[in-house]
């Protein structure tokens, strides 16, 4: 009933192995023919086809039951509502959850050229546009869409036209919370800057309206001079507080913070230069008025301010050259250094001092008031340009809007304030002494 003794395992055929059942223990029962089975435990028996089919079917049923029990015992970590909602992932959710560098955001569809990139590939593509890392991340989040399993983009909505998108990017203004930072001790820099910007604009507007009214033969009262002095005081506090090491971003290395050396921080060096120039221009504005700067301090301060101006102009040239070497600025744009226009004043203060101011006042009686107003306007314009650069650096405004504002403030000063005040205070400049306005030589 049990069949003959089988050959060794390596000599069995595949057909024999498929029709055998191994008995792991002593058989209890009968074989297929009904006779008692006395075979030892580790022997092999020839089995009929029906027995093989029953054994395979029983094994399959047990395997299915085991898998079903494991599935029932597996805990569910999400409620059914979340599991159902996970099947329909909204594009906005995908865009919010997928950050650069994560597995979900490994490849995305670029709406600009219709190609699929990883974040590293997108950065290489954006190198020809000279985009910073933050701008590439903004493009990745706004204009690159996740793709599905078939490689198709998940579009939340139709992309805007390039002209519309350019307009939106230009006039998009971020949150001002980015300039309200803990690095500013007691927020002195932010508060004084806001106060100076508003009060200085009010003083300049009053100058323009007063000059226009007087030139048209009408009487117009002007703000007291102490209002302008208060604005200059806030501006000096703002410029001085802007030199905090925590705001400059460098806690080690004075030369690096000044924008000098091989590892120079040109941004912090530029802000240091702007702060120094503002203090110089404020002194020049007050120096022109009589009895404002004591005579005991006037002579030494004239020398210090004159020398500081020459050093600041040289420092400004080094900063601009560094931007040119980095490829962030064209060499033609850095050909004219803005600070050189202040060199005539620095020369007169350094070499002549009070004698120069006395001669200019005798020849042009309205010169002190005009010189004060011109320097006040230039100082306010420089402060506003520095503020605009800070906004762009903190990604509050776009690069295009920054460039527009940097042109607007100088045009406001040299196109409105200085001409109107010169026409009223020193009209002879426009007659036969136009060169005096540029050289300031009596």
Short mmCIF file of N, CA and C in Angstrom, two decimals, residues 122 242 279:
data_model
loop_
_atom_site.label_atom_id
_atom_site.label_comp_id
_atom_site.label_asym_id
_atom_site.label_seq_id
_atom_site.Cartn_x
_atom_site.Cartn_y
_atom_site.Cartn_z
N UNK A 122 15.96 72.14 -11.98
CA UNK A 122 15.37 73.47 -12.14
C UNK A 122 16.37 74.56 -11.77
N UNK A 242 21.37 101.14 12.49
CA UNK A 242 21.55 100.18 11.40
C UNK A 242 22.92 99.52 11.39
N UNK A 279 25.19 110.18 7.68
CA UNK A 279 25.66 111.03 8.77
C UNK A 279 26.48 112.21 8.25
#
